[in-house]
Amino acid sequence: MRTLSELSAGDRGRVTRVGGDADAARRLMEMGLMRGTTVEVIRRAPLGDPLEVRVRGFMLTLRRTEAEHIEVE
Amino acid sequence: MEEAAAGIISAPAAPSPAEAPRGGGVLHVALIGNPNTGKSTLFNALTGMRQRVGNYSGVTVERVEGRYRDADGPVVLLDLPGTYSLSASSPDEEIALAVLTGHADGIGLPDVVIVVVDAANLERNLFLASQVLELGLPTVIALNQVDAAEAAGIRIDAVELTLELGAPVVPIVATRGQGLDVLRSAVRKAIALPRPARQFELPPEAAAALAPLEARLTAAGFSESASGLESLRLLAVQQPGRHVSHVAGLEAAVAKARARIEEAGLHPTSLEAESRYGWIAGVVDNAVHRSRDGARTITDRIDAVMLHRVAGPLIFLLVMAMVFQSIFTWAEPMIGWVEGLFGALGGAVAAALPPGDLNSLIVDGVIAGVGSVLVFLPQITILFLFLGILEDTGYMARAAFIMDRFMRSVGLHGRSFIPLLSGYACAVPGIMATRTIESRKDRLATIMVLPLMSCSARIPIYALLIGTFIPSVAVAGVFNLQGLTLLGMYLLGTVTALLVASIFKRTLLKGQTRPMIMELPPYRLPRPRSLALSVGHRASMFLRKAGTVILALSIVLWALATYPKTDAAPGMSDEQAQEAALAHSALGRMGHVVEPLVAPLGYDWKIGVGILSSFAAREVFVSTMGTIYGVGGDADEGSTTLREKLRAETHAGGAVVYTPLVAVGLMVFYVFAMMCMSTTAVVVRETGGGWAGARWAAFQFAWMLALAYGSALLVYQGGRLMGWG
């Protein structure tokens, strides 16, 4: 099982699980990133972290620590 | 509950969420929506009020109300903070939820709610819309930016969407004022329509598990529709918001519902989001038609450069350097005009009035005092203009994205970066913008260090001292030593803010840093009109301050510097006589009392007076200097600028008072010193109010003053040891 943090720029994946910190997970799900959502990694910030992803047509940034708890296929 | 201590909303002992009858035939309407949906633009378009339009959450920081009138009478529009959901996990979200459930102090339940949704981003926007609809208040959906959506190949069937949502949907283009009349009449008609309700079904096991919790909330005074939303919310939030804290046995009921839902093989945390988005998928399928997909947008192309691994940080630094550089190079001629204007004004008044105390009060007190601060209006306006452009284009969020990794090394995150950056304009809105920060400890750490960001009130001090004592020489061909010194002062404050924040986060406010989850909005061209309005609004706040606080203090200082009077001793030159009169005055005596305290910093008693009086606000230092050096001036000296007088100032022994070392030390003092009553008042309120808030504010004032004094001492004494002064 791969996590969102392992995808490189341009890769797409379908989310299978959103874990980790409960508040972060709830926030991500409110923004529409949840089981079954397709995400595309756009880029990493110049210092390598955070990530920018496209989800449901808009751009979202999240840190690697959060992305590590998001499993994708 | 501590997490969300916004200090604005407190739970009433016995809430009565039932609709309170309103008198006067005035319609009360609340405006809510995600950040970056054009909510503030719509608010402006409807009310014509001068309201900031921002591109990131936290701009709409205060309770902002506007009015308009339709055929049936007046409408009061309440602008709520931009929010992605009603889960009340940040103070901003808590405000929105409290208003919509009738729990906000002094604000009754709105008669109608307008939900602004971005047509190009319908799915995510419908999440908040469905939560609001569920509250059962008359609701109108304003479908904004339909033009941009169509340009992107997204066509939305408003009639179909109205049927799906059970509430009227009005397509609009707020920036061009399209559809506003239809929206206004839909708002008026909404009261008579059937109330909206929850549109989706929960899995039966979940519904059964939640029923006891909902019953408990209804018994505690929630309307049935509000209890439904509240019970879903409680499943997912770790800390219940303050407005439900009075419900007895709540925690136990929530725990029981969670356990039953888990038994049924469902996830309590994701139940609400999955149910809602499941329903939204069906709505979007029926009402949205896409003609093409996945096209590379202009924003994508700009970001490929702006957020590039190498170019991005360079552009960021270049933008910052350019802003500070332009504050000097562009403003210099304008400063000349303003100085000339006040000089001429002083000269004219001095000539028109007979010599005496009244003449002196107006010329040396009012014109010299207020004028010395107003002279810096051009520089402040330029800073506001640049910050406004950065906000309106959407670059602020990119700056947070680039800076997040760096911010995290000091224990904060990108979300703290935006309030800190707006602290460059003024700490007051910056502190209020921290309401988007979810963790109380992150928020407190940000508030504690925010006044270290050099606000526009420091510009008069920096500009006076740099312009007078730092030579204007080119550095490396492109830069100017004056601009670089200014940049240095900003960097000093900023770096110190980050260092201190990191110390706080490791000691007093120890705790895990919260995740940063943030939207990068599409780039937009700033609209000149709204930019002009926002710059004008901020500049007029500065003018108002100059016209009130600074005017009053200038008059008081003039009186203190004039009385008691003394006669010139025989044989004194004019200058010596003025000096003696000032030293004999009440202000002169106060200055001599504090002189031993400031002497180690290299200051004379006049600078001591300036520091004393600037406890009210930093820029008063400059107006104090204006008053002190204006006192006793001859009429023909009205045209001599404060800068020239400062350069000529000497100690009794003939040594120059303002060496570059003294000037730098003084600027460093004002980089660090917490001298601003307005900010202190806001810190008291935003850190919990009452004694708790007062303690935080007092603590902040004390450590900042100690830091200021210690650093100025270090600069002056250290510099002398190195032989620089």
Short mmCIF file of C-alpha atoms in Angstrom, two decimals, chain B residues 267-497:
data_model
loop_
_atom_site.label_atom_id
_atom_site.label_comp_id
_atom_site.label_asym_id
_atom_site.label_seq_id
_atom_site.Cartn_x
_atom_site.Cartn_y
_atom_site.Cartn_z
CA HIS B 267 -16.36 5.22 11.04
CA PRO B 268 -17.66 7.97 13.33
CA THR B 269 -14.97 10.44 12.14
CA SER B 270 -15.77 10.07 8.46
CA LEU B 271 -19.51 9.51 8.77
CA GLU B 272 -20.53 13.12 8.15
CA ALA B 273 -18.07 13.80 5.32
CA GLU B 274 -18.80 10.55 3.50
CA SER B 275 -22.56 10.93 3.79
CA ARG B 276 -22.48 14.52 2.66
CA TYR B 277 -20.06 14.04 -0.23
CA GLY B 278 -21.98 10.95 -1.28
CA TRP B 279 -25.07 13.09 -1.60
CA ILE B 280 -23.12 15.91 -3.28
CA ALA B 281 -21.82 13.49 -5.95
CA GLY B 282 -25.42 12.77 -6.96
CA VAL B 283 -26.33 16.47 -7.01
CA VAL B 284 -23.31 17.35 -9.15
CA ASP B 285 -24.08 14.48 -11.54
CA ASN B 286 -27.54 15.87 -12.17
CA ALA B 287 -26.89 19.60 -12.23
CA VAL B 288 -23.35 20.05 -13.59
CA HIS B 289 -22.32 19.55 -17.19
CA ARG B 290 -18.63 19.52 -18.03
CA SER B 291 -17.59 20.00 -21.63
CA ARG B 292 -13.88 19.43 -21.02
CA ASP B 293 -11.71 18.38 -18.15
CA GLY B 294 -8.23 18.75 -16.77
CA ALA B 295 -7.13 21.67 -18.91
CA ARG B 296 -4.02 23.45 -17.75
CA THR B 297 -5.19 26.71 -16.23
CA ILE B 298 -3.41 30.05 -16.16
CA THR B 299 -2.88 29.51 -12.43
CA ASP B 300 -1.07 26.24 -13.15
CA ARG B 301 1.24 28.00 -15.55
CA ILE B 302 1.99 30.90 -13.21
CA ASP B 303 2.61 28.53 -10.33
CA ALA B 304 5.06 26.53 -12.41
CA VAL B 305 7.28 29.61 -12.10
CA MET B 306 6.19 31.12 -8.78
CA LEU B 307 6.47 27.85 -6.87
CA HIS B 308 9.47 26.53 -8.77
CA ARG B 309 12.07 24.86 -6.61
CA VAL B 310 14.75 27.46 -7.41
CA ALA B 311 12.87 30.40 -8.87
CA GLY B 312 10.11 30.39 -6.23
CA PRO B 313 12.18 31.38 -3.18
CA LEU B 314 14.18 33.83 -5.28
CA ILE B 315 11.01 35.51 -6.51
CA PHE B 316 9.74 35.60 -2.94
CA LEU B 317 12.90 37.37 -1.70
CA LEU B 318 12.89 39.70 -4.69
CA VAL B 319 9.27 40.69 -4.07
CA MET B 320 10.02 41.44 -0.43
CA ALA B 321 13.15 43.45 -1.26
CA MET B 322 11.30 45.41 -3.92
CA VAL B 323 8.50 46.33 -1.54
CA PHE B 324 10.90 47.84 1.00
CA GLN B 325 13.02 49.50 -1.63
CA SER B 326 10.03 51.19 -3.19
CA ILE B 327 8.87 52.50 0.17
CA PHE B 328 11.91 54.77 -0.04
CA THR B 329 12.54 55.48 -3.66
CA TRP B 330 8.92 56.09 -4.69
CA ALA B 331 7.86 57.97 -1.61
CA GLU B 332 10.76 60.40 -1.41
CA PRO B 333 9.38 63.01 -3.82
CA MET B 334 5.92 62.76 -2.25
CA ILE B 335 7.43 63.26 1.21
CA GLY B 336 9.05 66.39 -0.15
CA TRP B 337 5.66 67.73 -1.25
CA VAL B 338 4.01 67.00 2.09
CA GLU B 339 6.90 68.56 3.99
CA GLY B 340 6.72 71.60 1.76
CA LEU B 341 2.97 71.84 2.30
CA PHE B 342 3.23 71.76 6.09
CA GLY B 343 6.19 74.14 6.03
CA ALA B 344 4.19 76.63 3.98
CA LEU B 345 1.14 76.12 6.21
CA GLY B 346 3.21 76.77 9.34
CA GLY B 347 4.76 79.84 7.75
CA ALA B 348 1.39 81.23 6.67
CA VAL B 349 -0.22 80.74 10.08
CA ALA B 350 2.82 82.16 11.84
CA ALA B 351 2.61 85.26 9.67
CA ALA B 352 -1.16 85.65 10.01
CA LEU B 353 -1.42 85.37 13.79
CA PRO B 354 0.16 87.83 16.19
CA PRO B 355 3.19 86.37 18.00
CA GLY B 356 2.26 84.76 21.30
CA ASP B 357 1.05 81.55 22.82
CA LEU B 358 -1.77 80.91 20.33
CA ASN B 359 0.61 81.32 17.41
CA SER B 360 3.06 78.97 19.07
CA LEU B 361 0.34 76.41 19.90
CA ILE B 362 -0.80 76.16 16.31
CA VAL B 363 2.56 76.39 14.58
CA ASP B 364 4.83 74.57 17.03
CA GLY B 365 2.26 72.28 18.62
CA VAL B 366 -0.40 71.28 16.13
CA ILE B 367 1.26 71.76 12.75
CA ALA B 368 4.71 70.60 13.81
CA GLY B 369 3.38 67.62 15.81
CA VAL B 370 0.72 66.29 13.46
CA GLY B 371 2.65 67.30 10.36
CA SER B 372 5.71 65.34 11.42
CA VAL B 373 3.64 62.15 11.41
CA LEU B 374 1.51 62.91 8.35
CA VAL B 375 4.67 63.37 6.33
CA PHE B 376 4.97 59.60 6.26
CA LEU B 377 1.57 58.95 4.78
CA PRO B 378 3.05 58.31 1.28
CA GLN B 379 5.31 55.55 2.57
CA ILE B 380 2.52 53.94 4.56
CA THR B 381 0.21 54.08 1.57
CA ILE B 382 2.80 52.38 -0.64
CA LEU B 383 3.21 49.56 1.89
CA PHE B 384 -0.57 49.11 2.10
CA LEU B 385 -0.77 49.08 -1.69
CA PHE B 386 1.81 46.31 -1.97
CA LEU B 387 0.27 44.20 0.78
CA GLY B 388 -3.13 44.68 -0.87
CA ILE B 389 -1.79 43.49 -4.23
CA LEU B 390 -0.14 40.45 -2.62
CA GLU B 391 -3.41 39.56 -0.90
CA ASP B 392 -5.73 40.17 -3.83
CA THR B 393 -3.66 38.25 -6.37
CA GLY B 394 -3.47 35.17 -4.17
CA TYR B 395 0.29 35.34 -3.69
CA MET B 396 -0.02 35.44 0.13
CA ALA B 397 -1.08 31.80 0.24
CA ARG B 398 1.88 30.91 -2.02
CA ALA B 399 4.20 32.73 0.36
CA ALA B 400 2.81 30.57 3.17
CA PHE B 401 3.38 27.47 1.02
CA ILE B 402 7.00 28.43 0.35
CA MET B 403 7.63 29.44 3.95
CA ASP B 404 5.89 26.54 5.72
CA ARG B 405 8.93 24.29 6.00
CA PHE B 406 10.87 27.21 7.43
CA MET B 407 8.07 28.23 9.79
CA ARG B 408 7.82 24.70 11.08
CA SER B 409 11.44 24.79 12.18
CA VAL B 410 10.34 27.36 14.75
CA GLY B 411 7.27 25.38 15.74
CA LEU B 412 4.70 27.39 13.82
CA HIS B 413 3.14 26.70 10.46
CA GLY B 414 2.19 28.39 7.22
CA ARG B 415 -1.11 29.52 8.66
CA SER B 416 0.76 31.66 11.18
CA PHE B 417 2.73 33.21 8.35
CA ILE B 418 -0.19 35.15 6.90
CA PRO B 419 -1.18 36.92 10.15
CA LEU B 420 2.50 37.64 10.75
CA LEU B 421 2.85 39.13 7.29
CA SER B 422 -0.22 41.32 7.75
CA GLY B 423 1.45 42.49 10.95
CA TYR B 424 3.68 44.53 8.64
CA ALA B 425 0.67 46.74 8.04
CA CYS B 426 -0.67 46.79 11.58
CA ALA B 427 -0.58 44.32 14.45
CA VAL B 428 -4.27 44.79 15.23
CA PRO B 429 -5.77 43.10 12.14
CA GLY B 430 -2.86 40.66 12.18
CA ILE B 431 -3.79 39.49 15.67
CA MET B 432 -7.41 39.17 14.67
CA ALA B 433 -6.38 37.18 11.60
CA THR B 434 -4.91 34.54 13.92
CA ARG B 435 -8.48 33.37 14.48
CA THR B 436 -8.02 30.99 11.58
CA ILE B 437 -5.42 29.10 13.61
CA GLU B 438 -7.01 26.06 15.17
CA SER B 439 -4.65 25.31 18.03
CA ARG B 440 -4.80 27.70 20.96
CA LYS B 441 -1.10 27.31 21.69
CA ASP B 442 -0.10 28.05 18.09
CA ARG B 443 -2.42 31.00 18.21
CA LEU B 444 -1.01 32.37 21.46
CA ALA B 445 2.58 31.96 20.24
CA THR B 446 1.68 33.85 17.06
CA ILE B 447 -0.07 36.65 18.97
CA MET B 448 2.83 36.97 21.41
CA VAL B 449 5.42 37.62 18.68
CA LEU B 450 3.23 39.41 16.15
CA PRO B 451 4.02 42.96 17.36
CA LEU B 452 7.67 42.28 16.47
CA MET B 453 6.71 42.45 12.81
CA SER B 454 7.49 46.05 11.95
CA CYS B 455 4.11 47.69 11.50
CA SER B 456 3.44 50.85 9.54
CA ALA B 457 3.55 52.92 12.74
CA ARG B 458 7.29 52.30 12.83
CA ILE B 459 7.74 53.71 9.34
CA PRO B 460 7.77 57.33 10.56
CA ILE B 461 10.54 56.45 13.02
CA TYR B 462 12.57 54.39 10.56
CA ALA B 463 12.06 56.90 7.80
CA LEU B 464 12.97 59.89 9.93
CA LEU B 465 16.15 58.31 11.30
CA ILE B 466 17.26 56.56 8.11
CA GLY B 467 16.47 59.51 5.90
CA THR B 468 18.36 61.83 8.23
CA PHE B 469 21.36 59.79 9.32
CA ILE B 470 21.98 56.97 6.88
CA PRO B 471 23.69 58.19 3.72
CA SER B 472 21.95 57.50 0.44
CA VAL B 473 24.68 55.58 -1.35
CA ALA B 474 24.38 52.81 -3.90
CA VAL B 475 25.24 49.28 -2.84
CA ALA B 476 26.18 46.70 -5.44
CA GLY B 477 24.84 48.98 -8.14
CA VAL B 478 21.15 48.14 -7.65
CA PHE B 479 20.37 48.70 -3.99
CA ASN B 480 20.54 51.74 -1.81
CA LEU B 481 22.01 51.79 1.71
CA GLN B 482 18.85 53.47 3.03
CA GLY B 483 16.59 50.81 1.57
CA LEU B 484 18.86 48.07 2.86
CA THR B 485 18.87 49.56 6.36
CA LEU B 486 15.08 49.58 6.29
CA LEU B 487 15.05 45.99 5.08
CA GLY B 488 17.48 45.21 7.91
CA MET B 489 15.06 46.58 10.51
CA TYR B 490 12.23 44.48 9.07
CA LEU B 491 14.46 41.41 9.02
CA LEU B 492 15.59 42.03 12.59
CA GLY B 493 11.99 42.13 13.79
CA THR B 494 10.94 39.15 11.69
CA VAL B 495 13.85 36.91 12.63
CA THR B 496 13.41 37.79 16.30
CA ALA B 497 9.69 37.03 16.06
#
